[in-house]
Coordinates of C-alpha atoms and ligand atoms in Angstrom, one line a residue:
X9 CA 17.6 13.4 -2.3
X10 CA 17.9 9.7 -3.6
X11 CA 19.4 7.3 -0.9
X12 CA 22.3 6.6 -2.5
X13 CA 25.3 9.8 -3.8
X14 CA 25.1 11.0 -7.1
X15 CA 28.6 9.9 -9.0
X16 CA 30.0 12.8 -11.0
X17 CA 32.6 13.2 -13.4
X18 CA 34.2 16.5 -13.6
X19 CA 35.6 16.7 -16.8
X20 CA 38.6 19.5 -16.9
X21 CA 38.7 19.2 -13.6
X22 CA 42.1 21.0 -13.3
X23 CA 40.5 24.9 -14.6
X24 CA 38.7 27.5 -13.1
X25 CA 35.6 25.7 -13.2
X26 CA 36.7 22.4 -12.5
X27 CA 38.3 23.7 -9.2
X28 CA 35.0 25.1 -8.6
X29 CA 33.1 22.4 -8.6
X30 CA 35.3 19.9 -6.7
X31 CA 34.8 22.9 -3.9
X32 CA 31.1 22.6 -4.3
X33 CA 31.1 18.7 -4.0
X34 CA 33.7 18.3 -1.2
X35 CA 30.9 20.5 0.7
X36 CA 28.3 17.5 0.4
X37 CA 29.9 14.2 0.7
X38 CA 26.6 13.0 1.7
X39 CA 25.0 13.7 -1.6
X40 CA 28.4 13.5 -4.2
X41 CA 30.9 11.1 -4.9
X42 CA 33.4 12.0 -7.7
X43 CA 33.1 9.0 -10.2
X44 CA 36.0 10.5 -12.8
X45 CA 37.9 14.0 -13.3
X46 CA 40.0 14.8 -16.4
X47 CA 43.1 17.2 -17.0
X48 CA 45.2 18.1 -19.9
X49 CA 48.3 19.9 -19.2
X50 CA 48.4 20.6 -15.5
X51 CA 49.4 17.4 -14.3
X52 CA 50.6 18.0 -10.9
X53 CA 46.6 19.3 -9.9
X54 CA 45.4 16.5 -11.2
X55 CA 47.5 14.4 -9.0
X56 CA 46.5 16.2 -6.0
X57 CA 42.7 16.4 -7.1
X58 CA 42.8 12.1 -7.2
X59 CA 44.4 12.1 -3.8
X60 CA 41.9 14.8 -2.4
X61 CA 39.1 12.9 -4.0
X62 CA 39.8 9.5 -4.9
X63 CA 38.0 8.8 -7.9
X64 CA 37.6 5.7 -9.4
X65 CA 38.9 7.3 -12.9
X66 CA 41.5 9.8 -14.0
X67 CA 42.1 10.8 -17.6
X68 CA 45.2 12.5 -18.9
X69 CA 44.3 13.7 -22.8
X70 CA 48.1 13.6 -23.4
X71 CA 50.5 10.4 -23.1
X72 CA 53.6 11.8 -21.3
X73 CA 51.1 13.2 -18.9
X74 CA 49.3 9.7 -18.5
X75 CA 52.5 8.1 -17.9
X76 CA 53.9 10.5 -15.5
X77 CA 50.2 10.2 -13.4
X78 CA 50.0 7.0 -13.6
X79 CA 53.3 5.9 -11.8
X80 CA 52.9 8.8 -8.8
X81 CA 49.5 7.4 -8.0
X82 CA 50.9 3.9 -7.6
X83 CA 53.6 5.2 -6.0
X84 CA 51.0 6.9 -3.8
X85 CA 49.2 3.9 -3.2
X86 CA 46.3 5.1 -5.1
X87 CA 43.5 3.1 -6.4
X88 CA 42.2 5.4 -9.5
X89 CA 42.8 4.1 -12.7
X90 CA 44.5 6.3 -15.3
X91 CA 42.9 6.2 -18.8
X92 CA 44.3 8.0 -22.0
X93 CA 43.0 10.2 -24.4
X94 CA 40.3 12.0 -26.0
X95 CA 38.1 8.6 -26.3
X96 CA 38.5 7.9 -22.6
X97 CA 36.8 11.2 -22.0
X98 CA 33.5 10.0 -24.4
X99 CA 34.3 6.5 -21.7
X100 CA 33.9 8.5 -18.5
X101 CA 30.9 10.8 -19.7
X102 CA 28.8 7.9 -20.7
X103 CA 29.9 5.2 -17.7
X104 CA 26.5 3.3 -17.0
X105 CA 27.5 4.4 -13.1
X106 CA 27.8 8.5 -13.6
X107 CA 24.9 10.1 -13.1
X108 CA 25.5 13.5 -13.8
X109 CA 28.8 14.8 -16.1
X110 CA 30.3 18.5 -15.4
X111 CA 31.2 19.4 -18.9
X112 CA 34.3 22.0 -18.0
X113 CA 36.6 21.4 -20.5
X114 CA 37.0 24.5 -22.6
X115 CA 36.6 25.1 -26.5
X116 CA 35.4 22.2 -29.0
X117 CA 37.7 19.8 -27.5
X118 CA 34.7 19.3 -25.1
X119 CA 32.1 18.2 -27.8
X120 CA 32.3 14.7 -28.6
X121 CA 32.5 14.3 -24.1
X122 CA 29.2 16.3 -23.9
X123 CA 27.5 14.2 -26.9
X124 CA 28.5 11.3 -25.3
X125 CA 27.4 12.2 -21.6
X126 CA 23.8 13.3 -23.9
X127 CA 23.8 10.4 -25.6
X128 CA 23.6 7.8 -22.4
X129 CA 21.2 10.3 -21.0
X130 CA 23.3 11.9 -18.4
X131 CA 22.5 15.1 -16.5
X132 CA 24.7 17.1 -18.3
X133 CA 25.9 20.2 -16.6
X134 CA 26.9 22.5 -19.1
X135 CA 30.0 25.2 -18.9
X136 CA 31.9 24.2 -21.9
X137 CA 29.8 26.8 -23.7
X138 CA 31.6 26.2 -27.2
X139 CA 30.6 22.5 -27.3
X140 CA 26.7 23.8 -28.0
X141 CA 27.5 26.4 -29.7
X142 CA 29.6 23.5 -32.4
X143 CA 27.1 21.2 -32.1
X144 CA 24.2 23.3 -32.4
X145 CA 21.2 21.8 -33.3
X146 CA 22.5 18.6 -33.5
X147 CA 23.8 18.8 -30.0
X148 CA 20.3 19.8 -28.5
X149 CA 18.3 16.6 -30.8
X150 CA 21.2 14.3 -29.3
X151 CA 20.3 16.1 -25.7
X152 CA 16.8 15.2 -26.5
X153 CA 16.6 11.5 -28.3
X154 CA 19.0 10.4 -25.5
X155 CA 16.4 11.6 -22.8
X156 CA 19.1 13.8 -20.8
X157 CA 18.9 16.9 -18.7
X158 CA 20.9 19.6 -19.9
X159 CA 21.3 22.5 -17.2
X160 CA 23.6 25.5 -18.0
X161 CA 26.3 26.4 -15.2
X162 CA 27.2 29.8 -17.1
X163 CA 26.3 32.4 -14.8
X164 CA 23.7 34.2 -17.6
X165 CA 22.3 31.0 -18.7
X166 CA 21.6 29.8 -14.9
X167 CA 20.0 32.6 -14.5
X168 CA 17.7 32.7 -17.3
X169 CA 17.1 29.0 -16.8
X170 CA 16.0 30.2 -13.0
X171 CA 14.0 33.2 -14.4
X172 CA 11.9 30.9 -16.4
X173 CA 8.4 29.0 -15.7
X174 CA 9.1 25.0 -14.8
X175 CA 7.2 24.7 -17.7
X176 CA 8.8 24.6 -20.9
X177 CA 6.4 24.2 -23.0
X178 CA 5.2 27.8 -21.8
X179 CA 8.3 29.4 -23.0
X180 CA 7.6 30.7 -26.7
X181 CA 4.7 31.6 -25.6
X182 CA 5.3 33.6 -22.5
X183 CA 9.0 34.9 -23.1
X184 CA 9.3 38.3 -24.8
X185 CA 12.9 38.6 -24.9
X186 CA 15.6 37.8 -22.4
X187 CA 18.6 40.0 -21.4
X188 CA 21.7 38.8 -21.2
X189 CA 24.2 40.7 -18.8
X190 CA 27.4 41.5 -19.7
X191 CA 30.1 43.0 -17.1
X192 CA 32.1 45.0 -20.1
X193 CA 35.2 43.3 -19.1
X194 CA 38.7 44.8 -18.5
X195 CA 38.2 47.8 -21.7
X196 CA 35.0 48.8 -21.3
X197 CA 36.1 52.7 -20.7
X198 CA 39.4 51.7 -22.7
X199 CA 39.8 54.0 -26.0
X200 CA 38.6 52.0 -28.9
X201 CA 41.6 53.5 -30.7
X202 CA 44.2 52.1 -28.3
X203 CA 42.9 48.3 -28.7
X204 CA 45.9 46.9 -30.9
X205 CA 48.2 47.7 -28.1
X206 CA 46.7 45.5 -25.4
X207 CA 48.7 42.9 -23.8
X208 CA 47.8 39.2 -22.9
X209 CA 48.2 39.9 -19.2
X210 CA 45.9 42.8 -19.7
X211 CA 43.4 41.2 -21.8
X212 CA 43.0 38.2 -18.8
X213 CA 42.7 40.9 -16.1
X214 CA 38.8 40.4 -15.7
X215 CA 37.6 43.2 -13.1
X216 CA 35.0 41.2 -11.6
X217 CA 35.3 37.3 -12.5
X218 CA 38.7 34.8 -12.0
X219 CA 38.8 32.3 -15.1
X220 CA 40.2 30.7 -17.8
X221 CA 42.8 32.9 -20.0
X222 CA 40.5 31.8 -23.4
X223 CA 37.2 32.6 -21.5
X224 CA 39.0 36.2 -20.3
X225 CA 40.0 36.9 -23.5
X226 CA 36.6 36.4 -25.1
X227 CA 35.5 38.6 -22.2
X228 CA 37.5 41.5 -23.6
X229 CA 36.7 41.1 -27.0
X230 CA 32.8 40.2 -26.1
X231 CA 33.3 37.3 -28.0
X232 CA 32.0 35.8 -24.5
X233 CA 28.8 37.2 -25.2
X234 CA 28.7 36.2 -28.8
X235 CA 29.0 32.7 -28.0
X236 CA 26.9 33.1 -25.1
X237 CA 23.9 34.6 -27.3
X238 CA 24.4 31.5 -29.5
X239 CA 24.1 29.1 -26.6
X240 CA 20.8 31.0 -25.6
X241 CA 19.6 30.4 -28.7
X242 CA 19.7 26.5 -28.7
X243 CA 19.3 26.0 -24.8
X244 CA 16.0 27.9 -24.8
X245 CA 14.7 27.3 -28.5
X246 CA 13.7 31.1 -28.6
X247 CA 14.6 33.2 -32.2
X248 CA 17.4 35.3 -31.8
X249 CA 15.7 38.9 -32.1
X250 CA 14.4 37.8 -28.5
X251 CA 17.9 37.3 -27.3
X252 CA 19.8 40.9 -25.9
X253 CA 22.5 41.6 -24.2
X254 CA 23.1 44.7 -22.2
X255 CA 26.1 45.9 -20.0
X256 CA 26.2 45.9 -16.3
X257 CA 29.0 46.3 -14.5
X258 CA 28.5 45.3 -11.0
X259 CA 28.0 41.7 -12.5
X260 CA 25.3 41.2 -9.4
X261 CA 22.1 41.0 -12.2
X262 CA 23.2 37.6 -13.5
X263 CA 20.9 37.9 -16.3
X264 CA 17.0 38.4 -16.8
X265 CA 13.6 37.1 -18.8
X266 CA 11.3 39.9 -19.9
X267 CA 8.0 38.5 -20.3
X268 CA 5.2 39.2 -22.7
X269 CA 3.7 41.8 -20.3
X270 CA 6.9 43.7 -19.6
X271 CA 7.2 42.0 -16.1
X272 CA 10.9 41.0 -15.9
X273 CA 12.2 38.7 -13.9
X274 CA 15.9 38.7 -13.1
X275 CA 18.0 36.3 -10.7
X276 CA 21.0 38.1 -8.5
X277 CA 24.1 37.4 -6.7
X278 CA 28.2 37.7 -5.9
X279 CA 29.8 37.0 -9.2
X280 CA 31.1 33.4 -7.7
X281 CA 30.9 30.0 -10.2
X282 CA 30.1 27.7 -7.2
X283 CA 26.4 29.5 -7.2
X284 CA 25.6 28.1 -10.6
X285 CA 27.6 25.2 -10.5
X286 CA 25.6 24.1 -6.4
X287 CA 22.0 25.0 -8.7
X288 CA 23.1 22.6 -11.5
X289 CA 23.7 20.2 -9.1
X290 CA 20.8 19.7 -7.2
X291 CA 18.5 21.2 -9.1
X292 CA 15.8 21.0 -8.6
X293 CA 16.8 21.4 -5.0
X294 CA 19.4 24.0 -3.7
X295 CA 21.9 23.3 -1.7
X296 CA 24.6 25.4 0.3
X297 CA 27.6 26.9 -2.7
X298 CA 30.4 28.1 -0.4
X299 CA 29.4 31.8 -1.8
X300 CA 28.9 34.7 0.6
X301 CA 25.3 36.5 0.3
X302 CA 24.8 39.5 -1.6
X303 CA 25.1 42.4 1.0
X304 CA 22.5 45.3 -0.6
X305 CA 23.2 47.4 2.4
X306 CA 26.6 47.6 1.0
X307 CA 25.6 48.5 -2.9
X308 CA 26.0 51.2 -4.3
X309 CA 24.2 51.0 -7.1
X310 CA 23.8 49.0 -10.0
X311 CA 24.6 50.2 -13.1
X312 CA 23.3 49.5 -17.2
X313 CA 24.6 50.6 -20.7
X314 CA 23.3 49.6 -23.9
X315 CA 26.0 47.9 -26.6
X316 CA 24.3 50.0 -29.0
X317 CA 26.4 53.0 -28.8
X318 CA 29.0 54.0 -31.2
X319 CA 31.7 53.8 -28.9
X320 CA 31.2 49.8 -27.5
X321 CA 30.0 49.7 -31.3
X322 CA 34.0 50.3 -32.6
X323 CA 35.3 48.3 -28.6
X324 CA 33.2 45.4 -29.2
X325 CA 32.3 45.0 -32.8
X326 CA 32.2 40.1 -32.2
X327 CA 29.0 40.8 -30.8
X328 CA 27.0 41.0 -33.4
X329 CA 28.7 37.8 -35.1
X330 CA 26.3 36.2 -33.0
X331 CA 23.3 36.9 -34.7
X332 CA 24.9 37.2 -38.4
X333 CA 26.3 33.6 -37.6
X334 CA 22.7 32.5 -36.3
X335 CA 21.1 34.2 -39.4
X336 CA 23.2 31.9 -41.7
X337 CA 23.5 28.6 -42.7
X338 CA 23.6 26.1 -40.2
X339 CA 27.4 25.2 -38.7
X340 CA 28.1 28.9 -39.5
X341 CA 28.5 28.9 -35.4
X342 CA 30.8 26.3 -35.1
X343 CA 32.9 28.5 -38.0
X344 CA 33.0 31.1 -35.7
X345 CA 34.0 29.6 -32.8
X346 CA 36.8 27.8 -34.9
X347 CA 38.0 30.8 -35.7
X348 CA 37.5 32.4 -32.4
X349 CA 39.9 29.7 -30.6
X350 CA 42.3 29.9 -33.4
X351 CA 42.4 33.6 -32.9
X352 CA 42.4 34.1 -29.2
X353 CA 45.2 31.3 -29.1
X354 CA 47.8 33.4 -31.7
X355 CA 46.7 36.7 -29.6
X356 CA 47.9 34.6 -26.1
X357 CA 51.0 33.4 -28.1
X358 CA 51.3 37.0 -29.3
X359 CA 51.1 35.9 -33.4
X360 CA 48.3 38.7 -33.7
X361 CA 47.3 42.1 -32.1
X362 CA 44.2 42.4 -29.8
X363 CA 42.1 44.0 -32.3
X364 CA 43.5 40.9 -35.3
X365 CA 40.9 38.5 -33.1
X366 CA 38.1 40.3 -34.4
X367 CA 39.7 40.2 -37.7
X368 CA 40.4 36.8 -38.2
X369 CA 36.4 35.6 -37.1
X370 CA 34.9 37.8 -39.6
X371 CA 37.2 37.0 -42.3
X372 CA 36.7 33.2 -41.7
X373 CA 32.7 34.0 -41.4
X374 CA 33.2 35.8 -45.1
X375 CA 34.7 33.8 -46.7
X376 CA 34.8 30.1 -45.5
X377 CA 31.8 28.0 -47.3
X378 CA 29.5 26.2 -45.2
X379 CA 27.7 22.7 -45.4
X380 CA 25.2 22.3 -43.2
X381 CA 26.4 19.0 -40.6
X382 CA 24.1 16.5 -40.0
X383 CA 26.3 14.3 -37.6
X384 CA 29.2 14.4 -35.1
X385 CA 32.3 13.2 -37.7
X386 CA 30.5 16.0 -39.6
X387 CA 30.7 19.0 -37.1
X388 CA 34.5 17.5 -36.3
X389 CA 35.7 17.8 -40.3
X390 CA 33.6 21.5 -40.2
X391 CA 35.7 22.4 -37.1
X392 CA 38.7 21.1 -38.2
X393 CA 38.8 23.1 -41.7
X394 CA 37.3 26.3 -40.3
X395 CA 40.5 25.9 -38.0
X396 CA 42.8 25.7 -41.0
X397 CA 41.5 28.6 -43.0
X398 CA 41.6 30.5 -39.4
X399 CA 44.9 30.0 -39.3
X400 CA 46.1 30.8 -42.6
X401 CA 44.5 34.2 -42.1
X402 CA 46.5 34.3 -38.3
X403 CA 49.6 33.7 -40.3
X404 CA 48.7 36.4 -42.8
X405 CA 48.3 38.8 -40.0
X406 CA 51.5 37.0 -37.8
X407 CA 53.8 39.7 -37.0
Ligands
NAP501 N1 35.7 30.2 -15.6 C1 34.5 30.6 -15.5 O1 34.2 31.4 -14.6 C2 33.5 30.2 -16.6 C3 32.2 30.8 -16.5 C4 31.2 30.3 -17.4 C5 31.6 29.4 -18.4 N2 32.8 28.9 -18.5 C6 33.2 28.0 -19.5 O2 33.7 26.8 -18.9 C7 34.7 26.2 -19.7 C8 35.9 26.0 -18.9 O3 36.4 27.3 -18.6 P1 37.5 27.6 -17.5 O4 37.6 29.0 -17.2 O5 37.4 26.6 -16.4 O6 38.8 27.2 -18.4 P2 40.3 26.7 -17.9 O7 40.5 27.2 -16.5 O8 41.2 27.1 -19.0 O9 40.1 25.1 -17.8 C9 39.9 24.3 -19.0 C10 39.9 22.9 -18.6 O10 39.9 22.1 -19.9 C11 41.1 21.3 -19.9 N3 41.6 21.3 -21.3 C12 42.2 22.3 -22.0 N4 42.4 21.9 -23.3 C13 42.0 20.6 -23.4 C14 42.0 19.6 -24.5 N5 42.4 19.9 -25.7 N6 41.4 18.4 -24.2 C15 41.0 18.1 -23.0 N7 40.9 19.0 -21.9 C16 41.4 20.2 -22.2 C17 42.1 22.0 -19.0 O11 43.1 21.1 -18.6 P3 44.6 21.6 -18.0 O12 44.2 22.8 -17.1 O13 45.1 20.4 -17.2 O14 45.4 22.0 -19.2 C18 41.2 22.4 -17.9 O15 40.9 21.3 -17.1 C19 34.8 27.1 -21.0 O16 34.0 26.6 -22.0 C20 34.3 28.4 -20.5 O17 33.8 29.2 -21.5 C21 33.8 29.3 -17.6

């Protein structure tokens, strides 16, 4: 441990993961100090978050919301200063006194914060799985010309990254596939048949993980795993016929590297965010998470199914988008993901049924022409017009 504590900025501070991590960091004020934290529309946390943690920075993405913050703190006495907008995120991501940026804001609203934190050469802890999986390529060469450490606080990606040798350089060489895990999510017995009628409330009911309602929902579609394959694919520079995904219930097998002699190496433990999000923290150290220890006296058993049956063939057919998007032209994975939020945003809004989301992504990865991007304003305009033909498909389908 350095001498002096590492300043963080917890970027969507206010969500599931956010929460997370201010629990992980209040457990070591001798090592953390929260430098910035950023909300969007739940104001009220945010408020209590600066008074819990006094950071030097707030940012409010939404005017009324800035205002609002802004005059409680003072009234509060508070010394964080309240900065607008989507700009002040890129501000807080690449202060020259952060030195390491949780990226937990969800969807592509979180990319030009993450390029930003890469760019100054940040450790950039990464949840806000759809920012790499927009960026891409570009996102990893920014990750790299800007001479940043990129750690992945998704449970499956944590543990592939622990499954791995140090080395890098050994990876292509060494890996012969790795294994995503995949709990199945709240329909994984459901009748493939009965999918249009499943609610919002339903869909966000995840058996074994509390998060987000657009990371739930992409947990019932599998669309989780789609993105999550992609991610794989640029944070471990591996081709994407050595990237698998297999279900496992329990959610204890976080995920696992199967090397070139069959040996496979797996990391384990309570399906709890603060384990990933301690690692990514002090890695290369450990430090203490809050999480309780795995109790194998306890297990019953652990459990796996294959995706490749017919049945979670017609419940989860967005898996495989993953590799048609990776076998396409580049920025065909930020398409999907465009469509992908546009989608699972109608389906919580009930505009579209359950089984639509699906729909929509393929449509949009049929028949919306790609250019490959070469820069961020790029990757924005590609986003933003995937978005529009996304939704003029929801609003064909809106009932
Ligand atoms: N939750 C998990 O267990 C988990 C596990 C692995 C990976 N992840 C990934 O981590 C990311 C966050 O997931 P989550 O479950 O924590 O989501 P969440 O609970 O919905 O939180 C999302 C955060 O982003 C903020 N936000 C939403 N829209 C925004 C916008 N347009 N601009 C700026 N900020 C915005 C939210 O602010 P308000 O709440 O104030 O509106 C909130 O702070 C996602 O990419 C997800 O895939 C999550």
């Amino acid at each position: 441990m350095t001498e002096s504590r590492q300043r963080v900025t917890v970027l969507g501070s206010t969500g599931s993961i956010g929460v997370n991590t201010l629990d992980v960091l209040a457990r070591h004020p001798d090592r953390f100090t929260v430098f910035a934290l950023s909300g969007h529309s739940r104001i009220d946390l945010l408020f209590t978050q600066c008074l819990a943690h006094q950071p030097e920075f707030v940012v409010a993405t939404e005017p009324h919301a800035a205002a609002q913050l802004q005059s409680r703190l003072a009234a509060a006495g508070s010394q964080t200063r309240v900065l607008l907008g989507h700009e002040a995120l890129d501000e807080v991501a690449a202060h020259p006194d952060v030195d390491m940026v949780m990226a937990a804001i969800v969807g592509a609203a979180g990319l030009s914060s993450c390029i930003a934190a890469a760019r100054a050469g940040k450790r950039l802890l990464l949840a806000n799985k759809e920012a790499l999986v927009v960026g891409g390529a570009f996102f990893m060469d920014v990750v790299r010309a800007g001479n940043a450490t990129l750690l992945p606080i998704d449970s499956e990606h944590s543990a592939i990254f622990q499954s791995l040798p140090t080395d890098r350089v050994l990876w292509p060489s060494v890996v012969d596939k790795i294994i995503l895990t995949a709990s199945g999510g709240p329909f994984r017995t459901r009748d493939p048949a009965t999918l249009s009628q499943v609610t919002p409330a339903q869909a966000c009911a995840h058996p074994n993980w509390s998060m987000g309602r657009k990371i739930s929902v992409d947990s019932a579609t599998m669309m989780n795993k789609a993105l999550e394959v992609i991610e794989a694919k640029f944070l471990f520079g591996l081709d994407p016929s050595r990237i698998d995904a297999i279900i496992h219930p329990q959610s204890v097998v976080h995920s696992m590297v199967q090397f070139v002699d069959h040996s496979v190496v797996a990391q384990l433990g309570v399906p709890d965010m603060r384990g990933p999000i301690a690692y990514g923290l002090s890695w290369p150290q450990r430090i203490a998470s809050g999480t309780t220890a795995l109790d194998f006296s306890a297990m019953t058993g652990l459990s796996f199914e294959t995706f490749d049956s017919p049945a979670h063939r017609a419940r989860f057919p967005g898996l495989r988008l993953a590799w048609d998007a990776l076998r396409s032209a580049p920025g065909t994975t930020a398409v999907l993901n465009a469509a992908n939020e546009i989608a699972v945003a109608a389906f919580l809004d009930t505009r579209i049924r359950f089984d639509q989301i699906h729909a929509v992504n393929q449509a949009t990865l049929e028949g919306f022409a790609v250019g490959a991007p070469g820069s961020l304003p790029d990757i924005l305009a590609l986003d933003e017009e995937a978005r529009a033909y996304a939704q003029q498909l929801v609003r064909g389908f809106a009932r």
